[in-house]
XYZ file of C-alpha atoms in Angstrom:
593
model
C -68.291 70.393 -51.730
C -66.532 73.102 -53.711
C -68.747 76.173 -54.054
C -68.622 78.211 -57.286
C -70.613 80.933 -55.543
C -68.199 81.135 -52.603
C -65.266 81.289 -55.032
C -66.858 84.094 -57.086
C -67.427 86.047 -53.889
C -63.819 85.494 -52.768
C -62.504 86.618 -56.165
C -64.715 89.693 -56.061
C -63.348 90.624 -52.638
C -59.813 90.673 -54.066
C -60.591 92.978 -57.008
C -59.655 96.053 -54.995
C -56.108 94.730 -54.603
C -54.454 94.290 -58.027
C -51.581 92.190 -56.670
C -53.867 89.704 -54.903
C -56.192 89.562 -57.910
C -53.270 88.801 -60.245
C -51.827 86.133 -57.953
C -54.978 84.031 -57.623
C -55.459 83.695 -61.386
C -51.785 83.048 -62.261
C -51.367 79.733 -64.104
C -47.581 79.515 -64.172
C -45.019 79.198 -61.388
C -45.698 82.018 -58.937
C -44.021 83.336 -55.785
C -46.063 85.757 -53.693
C -43.937 87.925 -51.400
C -46.342 88.838 -48.636
C -45.510 91.229 -45.821
C -47.231 91.242 -42.433
C -50.990 91.663 -42.556
C -51.061 91.623 -46.350
C -53.790 89.001 -46.717
C -51.497 86.201 -47.794
C -53.674 83.425 -46.329
C -56.754 84.740 -48.131
C -54.734 84.932 -51.343
C -53.419 81.399 -50.898
C -56.775 79.800 -50.083
C -58.577 81.609 -52.901
C -55.888 80.483 -55.351
C -56.309 76.892 -54.151
C -60.088 77.011 -54.554
C -59.830 78.564 -58.017
C -57.332 75.929 -59.162
C -59.557 73.086 -57.937
C -62.689 74.484 -59.586
C -61.306 75.926 -62.831
C -57.964 74.285 -63.646
C -57.887 70.744 -62.281
C -60.455 68.115 -63.269
C -61.723 65.689 -60.641
C -60.255 63.390 -59.256
C -56.928 65.229 -59.502
C -56.235 67.783 -56.804
C -53.724 70.028 -55.064
C -51.262 69.705 -52.214
C -50.530 72.493 -49.767
C -47.447 72.249 -47.552
C -47.298 74.339 -44.382
C -44.715 75.015 -41.689
C -46.523 73.275 -38.820
C -49.837 71.735 -37.812
C -51.085 75.045 -36.485
C -50.689 76.618 -39.934
C -52.426 73.594 -41.463
C -55.378 73.949 -39.078
C -55.711 77.641 -39.957
C -55.716 76.861 -43.681
C -58.248 74.066 -43.234
C -60.551 76.458 -41.370
C -60.283 79.097 -44.107
C -60.751 76.575 -46.921
C -63.830 75.104 -45.233
C -65.570 78.439 -45.865
C -64.971 77.871 -49.570
C -66.334 74.337 -49.404
C -62.946 72.603 -49.417
C -62.140 69.911 -46.862
C -58.929 67.867 -46.644
C -59.314 64.622 -48.527
C -58.673 63.017 -51.855
C -58.500 66.310 -53.786
C -56.763 68.511 -51.220
C -53.793 67.528 -49.101
C -52.996 70.115 -46.399
C -50.180 69.422 -43.970
C -46.525 69.778 -43.030
C -43.644 68.715 -45.253
C -43.156 65.758 -42.893
C -46.794 64.758 -43.244
C -46.616 65.098 -47.041
C -43.488 62.967 -47.220
C -44.952 60.286 -44.963
C -48.523 60.097 -46.264
C -47.990 60.843 -49.966
C -44.583 59.285 -50.681
C -43.203 56.930 -48.027
C -46.499 55.348 -46.996
C -47.807 54.546 -50.496
C -44.509 53.636 -52.200
C -41.983 52.411 -49.591
C -42.878 48.782 -50.270
C -42.181 49.238 -53.974
C -38.600 50.514 -53.736
C -35.571 49.319 -51.706
C -35.145 51.937 -48.961
C -34.469 49.603 -46.040
C -37.755 50.089 -44.205
C -39.984 47.239 -43.008
C -43.725 47.448 -43.828
C -44.551 48.118 -40.164
C -41.959 50.864 -39.558
C -42.590 53.268 -36.676
C -41.701 56.860 -35.878
C -38.980 56.944 -33.220
C -39.720 58.390 -29.791
C -37.419 60.951 -28.162
C -35.852 58.279 -25.978
C -35.248 56.003 -28.975
C -33.609 58.839 -30.911
C -31.414 59.711 -27.941
C -30.267 56.095 -27.601
C -29.592 55.857 -31.346
C -27.416 58.981 -31.207
C -25.345 57.467 -28.404
C -24.915 54.125 -30.187
C -24.029 55.826 -33.486
C -21.485 58.062 -31.786
C -19.786 55.064 -30.225
C -19.717 53.202 -33.549
C -18.573 56.095 -35.749
C -16.487 58.460 -33.601
C -15.550 56.725 -30.353
C -16.026 57.152 -26.653
C -14.548 60.627 -26.170
C -16.728 63.757 -25.960
C -20.470 64.274 -25.556
C -22.473 62.598 -28.355
C -25.433 64.958 -28.001
C -23.293 68.086 -28.233
C -21.767 66.676 -31.414
C -25.190 65.679 -32.743
C -26.290 69.332 -32.774
C -23.747 69.958 -35.548
C -24.582 66.691 -37.270
C -28.278 67.543 -37.228
C -27.585 70.905 -38.914
C -25.615 69.157 -41.644
C -28.345 66.554 -42.077
C -30.977 69.246 -42.604
C -28.769 71.271 -44.947
C -27.125 68.626 -47.177
C -30.223 66.915 -48.527
C -28.729 65.486 -51.731
C -25.986 63.133 -50.574
C -24.736 62.525 -54.101
C -23.233 66.025 -54.120
C -19.551 66.510 -53.204
C -20.284 68.570 -50.094
C -21.863 65.608 -48.290
C -18.437 64.082 -47.635
C -16.343 67.055 -48.659
C -17.566 69.161 -45.724
C -16.806 67.415 -42.426
C -16.862 63.714 -43.360
C -16.818 62.743 -39.662
C -20.313 64.216 -39.272
C -21.470 62.364 -42.381
C -20.288 59.086 -40.800
C -22.081 59.976 -37.567
C -25.358 60.726 -39.394
C -25.208 57.541 -41.458
C -24.444 55.439 -38.364
C -27.425 57.024 -36.581
C -29.764 56.223 -39.478
C -28.426 52.649 -39.666
C -29.237 52.221 -35.969
C -32.779 53.533 -36.467
C -33.337 51.231 -39.468
C -32.060 48.261 -37.469
C -34.995 48.864 -35.140
C -37.478 49.552 -37.946
C -37.638 53.258 -37.102
C -37.503 56.641 -38.789
C -37.474 60.075 -37.179
C -39.194 63.262 -38.327
C -36.135 64.660 -40.111
C -35.898 61.352 -41.987
C -39.297 61.824 -43.600
C -38.561 64.510 -46.235
C -35.028 63.139 -46.749
C -36.279 59.643 -47.540
C -39.078 61.034 -49.711
C -36.581 63.119 -51.667
C -34.332 60.142 -52.328
C -37.303 57.978 -53.352
C -38.586 60.569 -55.828
C -35.162 61.344 -57.276
C -34.286 57.678 -57.830
C -37.688 56.679 -59.193
C -39.147 58.818 -61.947
C -42.422 56.919 -61.828
C -43.056 58.144 -58.258
C -42.544 61.714 -59.427
C -44.952 61.082 -62.317
C -47.532 59.618 -59.936
C -47.342 62.690 -57.686
C -47.618 64.988 -60.705
C -50.692 63.098 -61.881
C -52.383 63.411 -58.498
C -51.279 66.955 -57.601
C -50.715 69.143 -60.697
C -50.271 72.171 -58.428
C -48.189 72.429 -55.253
C -48.949 75.282 -52.850
C -46.410 76.179 -50.180
C -47.175 78.483 -47.257
C -44.423 80.323 -45.317
C -41.770 79.134 -47.771
C -38.976 80.949 -45.911
C -39.518 78.713 -42.861
C -39.465 75.295 -44.493
C -35.771 74.646 -45.019
C -33.565 72.761 -47.442
C -35.490 69.484 -47.635
C -38.657 71.207 -48.835
C -36.651 73.355 -51.256
C -34.991 70.333 -52.809
C -38.387 68.635 -53.131
C -39.737 71.741 -54.884
C -36.815 71.812 -57.323
C -37.347 68.117 -58.031
C -41.138 68.168 -58.400
C -41.817 71.628 -59.825
C -38.759 72.465 -61.901
C -37.968 68.914 -62.924
C -41.259 67.077 -62.616
C -44.039 69.149 -64.166
C -45.911 70.309 -61.044
C -46.889 73.997 -60.933
C -45.643 75.929 -57.885
C -47.540 78.594 -55.966
C -45.417 79.710 -53.006
C -46.095 82.386 -50.413
C -43.458 83.787 -48.098
C -41.598 86.730 -46.620
C -37.847 86.697 -46.051
C -38.265 89.489 -43.481
C -40.074 86.998 -41.250
C -37.529 84.170 -41.490
C -36.834 83.376 -37.820
C -36.262 79.614 -37.685
C -32.578 79.194 -38.527
C -32.275 76.804 -35.551
C -34.691 74.479 -37.383
C -32.876 74.692 -40.720
C -34.731 77.617 -42.297
C -32.791 79.805 -44.721
C -34.314 82.940 -46.333
C -31.893 82.554 -49.253
C -33.928 79.576 -50.494
C -36.976 81.759 -51.122
C -34.793 84.485 -52.568
C -33.290 81.981 -55.020
C -36.769 81.289 -56.422
C -37.317 84.996 -57.058
C -34.253 85.031 -59.313
C -35.577 82.302 -61.607
C -36.748 83.535 -65.045
C -39.556 80.938 -65.106
C -41.218 82.240 -61.925
C -43.572 85.217 -61.708
C -42.996 87.378 -58.633
C -45.924 89.257 -57.087
C -45.481 91.517 -54.064
C -48.385 92.253 -51.723
C -47.887 95.839 -50.531
C -50.991 96.628 -48.485
C -51.076 95.936 -44.746
C -54.682 95.270 -43.749
C -53.801 94.531 -40.131
C -52.117 97.523 -38.583
C -52.587 101.255 -38.438
C -50.222 103.589 -40.303
C -48.268 104.532 -37.175
C -47.580 100.891 -36.327
C -46.578 100.189 -39.935
C -44.074 103.059 -39.856
C -42.732 101.832 -36.522
C -42.341 98.307 -37.886
C -39.955 99.555 -40.565
C -37.874 101.103 -37.807
C -37.886 97.713 -36.098
C -36.728 96.049 -39.324
C -34.129 98.707 -40.049
C -34.802 98.591 -43.785
C -37.126 100.325 -46.232
C -40.123 98.451 -47.626
C -42.980 99.622 -49.820
C -45.712 98.731 -47.325
C -48.731 100.932 -46.843
C -51.895 100.928 -44.814
C -55.470 101.122 -46.017
C -56.968 104.553 -46.625
C -59.154 105.606 -43.728
C -57.720 103.063 -41.277
C -56.924 104.379 -37.755
C -53.296 105.277 -37.126
C -52.863 102.845 -34.274
C -51.158 103.666 -30.995
C -47.761 103.028 -29.424
C -46.687 103.354 -25.805
C -43.289 102.951 -24.175
C -42.893 101.665 -20.616
C -39.491 102.178 -18.963
C -39.542 100.182 -15.715
C -36.955 100.376 -12.901
C -34.889 97.210 -12.538
C -35.341 93.914 -14.344
C -37.765 91.351 -15.703
C -39.706 90.749 -12.463
C -40.655 94.405 -12.129
C -41.550 94.560 -15.808
C -43.875 91.561 -15.422
C -45.530 93.183 -12.403
C -46.049 96.382 -14.390
C -47.715 94.440 -17.186
C -50.125 92.728 -14.788
C -50.765 95.669 -12.477
C -50.781 98.642 -14.837
C -50.611 98.007 -18.573
C -53.296 95.322 -18.960
C -55.783 97.138 -16.661
C -55.163 100.315 -18.668
C -55.826 98.498 -21.956
C -59.047 97.041 -20.515
C -60.114 100.571 -19.518
C -59.562 101.618 -23.136
C -61.959 98.914 -24.301
C -59.641 96.017 -25.192
C -60.962 92.594 -24.188
C -58.506 90.274 -22.447
C -58.691 87.713 -25.247
C -57.488 90.299 -27.786
C -54.357 91.203 -25.779
C -51.036 89.355 -26.160
C -47.813 89.520 -24.162
C -44.843 88.490 -26.324
C -41.311 87.588 -25.172
C -38.200 85.789 -26.358
C -38.136 82.670 -24.155
C -40.515 80.511 -22.122
C -38.761 81.345 -18.824
C -39.925 84.933 -19.323
C -43.410 83.572 -19.829
C -43.135 81.969 -16.383
C -42.579 85.411 -14.870
C -45.540 86.983 -16.651
C -47.749 83.999 -15.818
C -46.878 84.312 -12.128
C -47.643 88.048 -12.145
C -50.976 87.544 -13.931
C -51.947 84.723 -11.582
C -51.208 86.961 -8.596
C -53.360 89.707 -10.142
C -56.224 87.309 -10.881
C -56.009 87.821 -14.658
C -56.811 84.659 -16.676
C -54.316 83.740 -19.391
C -53.425 81.059 -21.892
C -49.856 80.197 -22.908
C -48.620 79.152 -26.320
C -44.918 78.697 -25.577
C -42.968 75.542 -24.737
C -44.389 75.617 -21.190
C -47.952 75.837 -22.477
C -50.641 73.495 -21.266
C -51.996 73.196 -24.817
C -49.444 73.051 -27.638
C -50.852 74.986 -30.586
C -48.996 72.763 -33.063
C -50.425 69.559 -31.574
C -53.604 68.237 -33.172
C -54.247 66.021 -30.159
C -53.983 68.971 -27.743
C -56.348 70.991 -29.933
C -58.803 68.085 -29.947
C -58.652 67.741 -26.153
C -59.365 71.451 -25.719
C -62.303 71.270 -28.159
C -63.787 68.381 -26.161
C -63.475 70.493 -23.017
C -65.220 73.398 -24.744
C -68.053 71.111 -25.894
C -68.804 69.666 -22.464
C -68.575 73.028 -20.662
C -71.438 74.502 -22.658
C -70.501 74.245 -26.298
C -72.974 71.415 -26.865
C -75.839 73.911 -26.516
C -75.013 75.793 -29.727
C -72.774 73.190 -31.431
C -69.599 75.158 -30.856
C -67.454 73.288 -31.591
C -69.584 71.119 -33.892
C -69.592 67.432 -32.980
C -68.890 66.510 -36.621
C -65.633 68.470 -36.469
C -64.534 66.741 -33.276
C -65.333 63.330 -34.766
C -63.338 64.202 -37.884
C -60.404 65.235 -35.682
C -60.611 61.964 -33.751
C -60.718 59.877 -36.928
C -57.646 61.677 -38.287
C -55.757 61.173 -35.023
C -56.478 57.435 -34.960
C -56.721 56.365 -38.593
C -55.098 59.128 -40.599
C -57.092 60.165 -43.632
C -59.110 56.998 -44.207
C -61.443 55.030 -41.899
C -64.108 52.463 -42.731
C -67.773 53.063 -41.940
C -67.608 50.533 -39.093
C -64.486 52.181 -37.638
C -66.157 55.583 -37.806
C -69.268 54.298 -36.024
C -67.265 52.606 -33.250
C -65.056 55.650 -32.698
C -68.102 57.933 -32.657
C -69.772 55.757 -30.005
C -66.662 55.929 -27.803
C -66.322 59.673 -28.211
C -69.993 60.447 -27.604
C -70.066 58.143 -24.582
C -67.117 59.985 -23.050
C -68.577 63.425 -23.802
C -71.996 62.573 -22.400
C -70.427 61.149 -19.236
C -68.520 64.423 -18.833
C -71.535 66.753 -19.016
C -72.068 68.779 -15.856
C -68.793 67.385 -14.501
C -67.326 68.863 -11.348
C -63.890 67.443 -12.171
C -60.881 69.701 -12.298
C -58.840 69.801 -15.500
C -56.249 67.405 -14.063
C -58.812 64.767 -13.067
C -60.742 65.147 -16.337
C -57.547 64.749 -18.390
C -56.686 61.584 -16.478
C -60.087 60.136 -17.381
C -59.672 61.314 -20.992
C -56.407 59.383 -21.111
C -57.910 56.210 -19.629
C -61.135 56.147 -21.635
C -60.011 57.482 -25.021
C -56.242 57.714 -25.443
C -55.433 54.244 -24.087
C -57.875 52.300 -26.332
C -57.256 54.511 -29.358
C -53.504 54.149 -29.047
C -53.851 50.367 -29.356
C -55.769 50.522 -32.656
C -54.121 53.598 -34.208
C -52.605 53.234 -37.647
C -51.705 56.881 -38.108
C -47.898 56.987 -38.182
C -47.813 60.579 -36.924
C -48.815 59.732 -33.380
C -48.558 62.210 -30.535
C -50.353 60.389 -27.740
C -47.715 61.390 -25.185
C -48.997 64.957 -25.432
C -51.931 63.965 -23.202
C -49.515 62.733 -20.514
C -47.649 66.052 -20.751
C -50.909 67.935 -20.235
C -51.677 65.837 -17.174
C -48.220 66.613 -15.758
C -48.703 70.320 -16.551
C -51.864 70.419 -14.401
C -50.384 68.619 -11.398
C -52.268 69.854 -8.305
C -49.237 69.037 -6.134
C -47.440 71.878 -7.934
C -50.469 74.175 -7.744
C -50.988 73.882 -11.516
C -54.535 72.503 -11.625
C -57.358 74.730 -12.820
C -61.141 74.579 -13.327
C -62.189 72.773 -16.496
C -64.157 75.819 -17.674
C -60.966 77.880 -17.408
C -59.021 75.314 -19.418
C -61.791 75.371 -22.037
C -61.657 79.161 -22.299
C -65.099 79.583 -20.736
C -64.393 81.971 -17.885
C -66.314 85.010 -16.745
C -65.260 88.247 -18.386
C -63.668 88.622 -21.776
C -61.458 85.592 -22.214
C -57.770 85.060 -21.460
C -54.675 87.121 -22.134
C -52.407 85.394 -24.660
C -48.838 84.665 -23.514
C -46.521 83.657 -26.328
C -42.925 83.586 -27.406
C -42.191 85.690 -30.463
C -41.556 82.536 -32.467
C -44.942 81.071 -31.542
C -46.708 84.367 -32.286
C -45.619 84.423 -35.912
C -48.615 84.291 -38.230
C -50.998 85.482 -35.508
C -52.551 88.882 -34.881
C -53.995 90.647 -31.828
C -55.732 93.948 -31.168
C -53.090 94.892 -28.598
C -49.560 93.553 -28.144
C -47.251 94.038 -25.174
C -43.612 93.248 -25.998
C -41.951 92.282 -22.731
C -38.256 92.478 -21.884
C -37.167 94.691 -24.782
C -33.898 95.432 -22.993
C -30.501 96.265 -24.425
C -29.149 92.888 -23.262
C -32.080 90.968 -24.791
C -32.470 92.679 -28.193
C -29.869 91.920 -29.403
C -28.431 89.406 -26.948
C -24.758 88.477 -26.768
C -25.504 85.327 -28.783
C -27.283 87.382 -31.460
C -24.135 89.414 -31.980
C -21.856 86.441 -32.641
C -22.394 86.519 -36.426
C -23.972 88.964 -38.926
C -26.528 86.279 -39.856
C -27.658 85.745 -36.242
C -27.908 89.510 -35.715
C -30.110 89.862 -38.825
C -32.358 87.045 -37.622
C -32.727 88.651 -34.178
C -33.787 91.849 -35.884
C -36.338 89.933 -37.936
C -37.658 88.356 -34.720
C -38.103 91.837 -33.224
C -39.911 92.879 -36.425
C -42.268 89.892 -36.180
C -43.331 91.016 -32.705
C -43.860 94.631 -33.725
C -46.077 93.614 -36.661
C -48.548 91.463 -34.641
C -50.856 94.254 -33.312
C -53.809 95.797 -35.114
C -54.415 98.804 -32.865
C -51.927 99.118 -30.027
C -48.307 98.247 -29.290
C -46.680 98.595 -25.858
C -42.941 98.085 -25.403
C -41.736 97.273 -21.889
C -38.054 97.544 -20.987
C -35.657 98.319 -18.186
C -35.336 102.030 -17.507
C -32.219 103.533 -19.164
C -31.469 100.123 -20.645
C -33.749 99.766 -23.681
C -32.877 97.987 -26.907
C -31.266 100.266 -29.520
C -33.996 99.084 -31.885
C -36.640 100.648 -29.650
C -35.175 104.078 -30.363
C -35.186 103.440 -34.124
C -38.778 102.269 -33.881
C -39.751 105.403 -31.953
C -38.109 107.679 -34.513
C -39.933 106.049 -37.435
C -43.272 106.140 -35.623
C -43.015 109.936 -35.338
C -42.620 110.486 -39.083
C -45.576 111.570 -41.162
């Protein structure tokens, strides 16, 4: 239940920051430009709570669109403290989830879009086969269809409105390829994830009554990390907010736009800041990092910004680690010297992160940490638990509960049941369905107490006893059941990948697990100490980064994202006499007063 008291407290906490205080009470279109550590999530969640309590009468509500499920989970956790839970008055999810659950699902049967009532989301293998069939039908037998599809996919994400001249005016062969691919999916009653916002956009544009229905239900649209969400979201915003009556509250930072490969374009956020009907508010204070790290971050970015630390905050610390030879030696130095030194200084393992550009570098660090006996958890593409997967998060929470969490309700059983219901039924389940699912879940958890199973064996039983029966009854279109099979494969004892269940659950002796993450996966997160690994001249920038000015700017932004993750300490590890030129700029800025 929404709490007036919690809201008043949240508003009071923002009074010391005039920009945050102004943003949360703004009642027109608003774009909040929020640098690293500037409290943007607190600003966003407080603005949502205030709108629900003061501006929007029940049963109307708000929608909040995020970049991925991990961002959605973080927002849900923050909003829960203000008494807001996802439901009829608050949608929180990705643009794909919004398109599917709020537009396609409710209205697809009412308009002719070529989808059967029982449409499914295509699997990777189905999408691959559809690409090959479409290529044969539209282009011919020469060349590699999947190489060509990379270009087609970029066009599909960029050219959202196909009534505009550029759809066929710019590379009509790719337009034919895309349309043939979508025809093949529809023939099988399928859509893919990129289809979701595209179909929703076309439905809303062609049917004013759908736009009116969305406006009636969600008078305010909140968007988190706007710079990451791409052209489909931007076109939906223009349609709903600047042509449909919904108020926009967007938060973003063009300096942290690092997902061009997924269709992100910082210019889309910048275009909103040039609109006369939008109020722009800049959050200048960095609550995360010390002054020295903030100064260094501007050297990493290579541009001036009006960011400042909080009076009285510690300066923070930087260290530079030139290591002879390449990545293997650097990984050994991290495991054998840097992490032990940080622990000596009082940092707990769970507050330390090692960041790198690609998952294969994570393999090297993981091997070095394993050899040194240092526990770790990965959040890259080779991770056991995918942070953006709700199912993987749920599995890990179950493991935490049975390895001791049941004693102090951490995690609470009610939260796990809510997660299970969402995975199986989406947002709505009957009382009988809830009772039956709860009985299955509790039976599995109780049978797992005091288990001596390894993670691999426990996951196999989880799959048999929960995933298999739930998959048969699921009516949530956003299914990710194959994630459990991936986790089982990633703990294969034949490849020496299995581990104790308590380790998997994060319940190991000592102070937790070192975080291993790619720079992309670390965005939006913060740690007490960050070790940036492989900051070599050939890696920052790489040869690929230097192919175009745009790719070079994005690489620099990626470097900046890494440098702005730590609160107290930043270590940069690189090959001796072969450091990135940006390291030198960072060092120079860090020495300024």
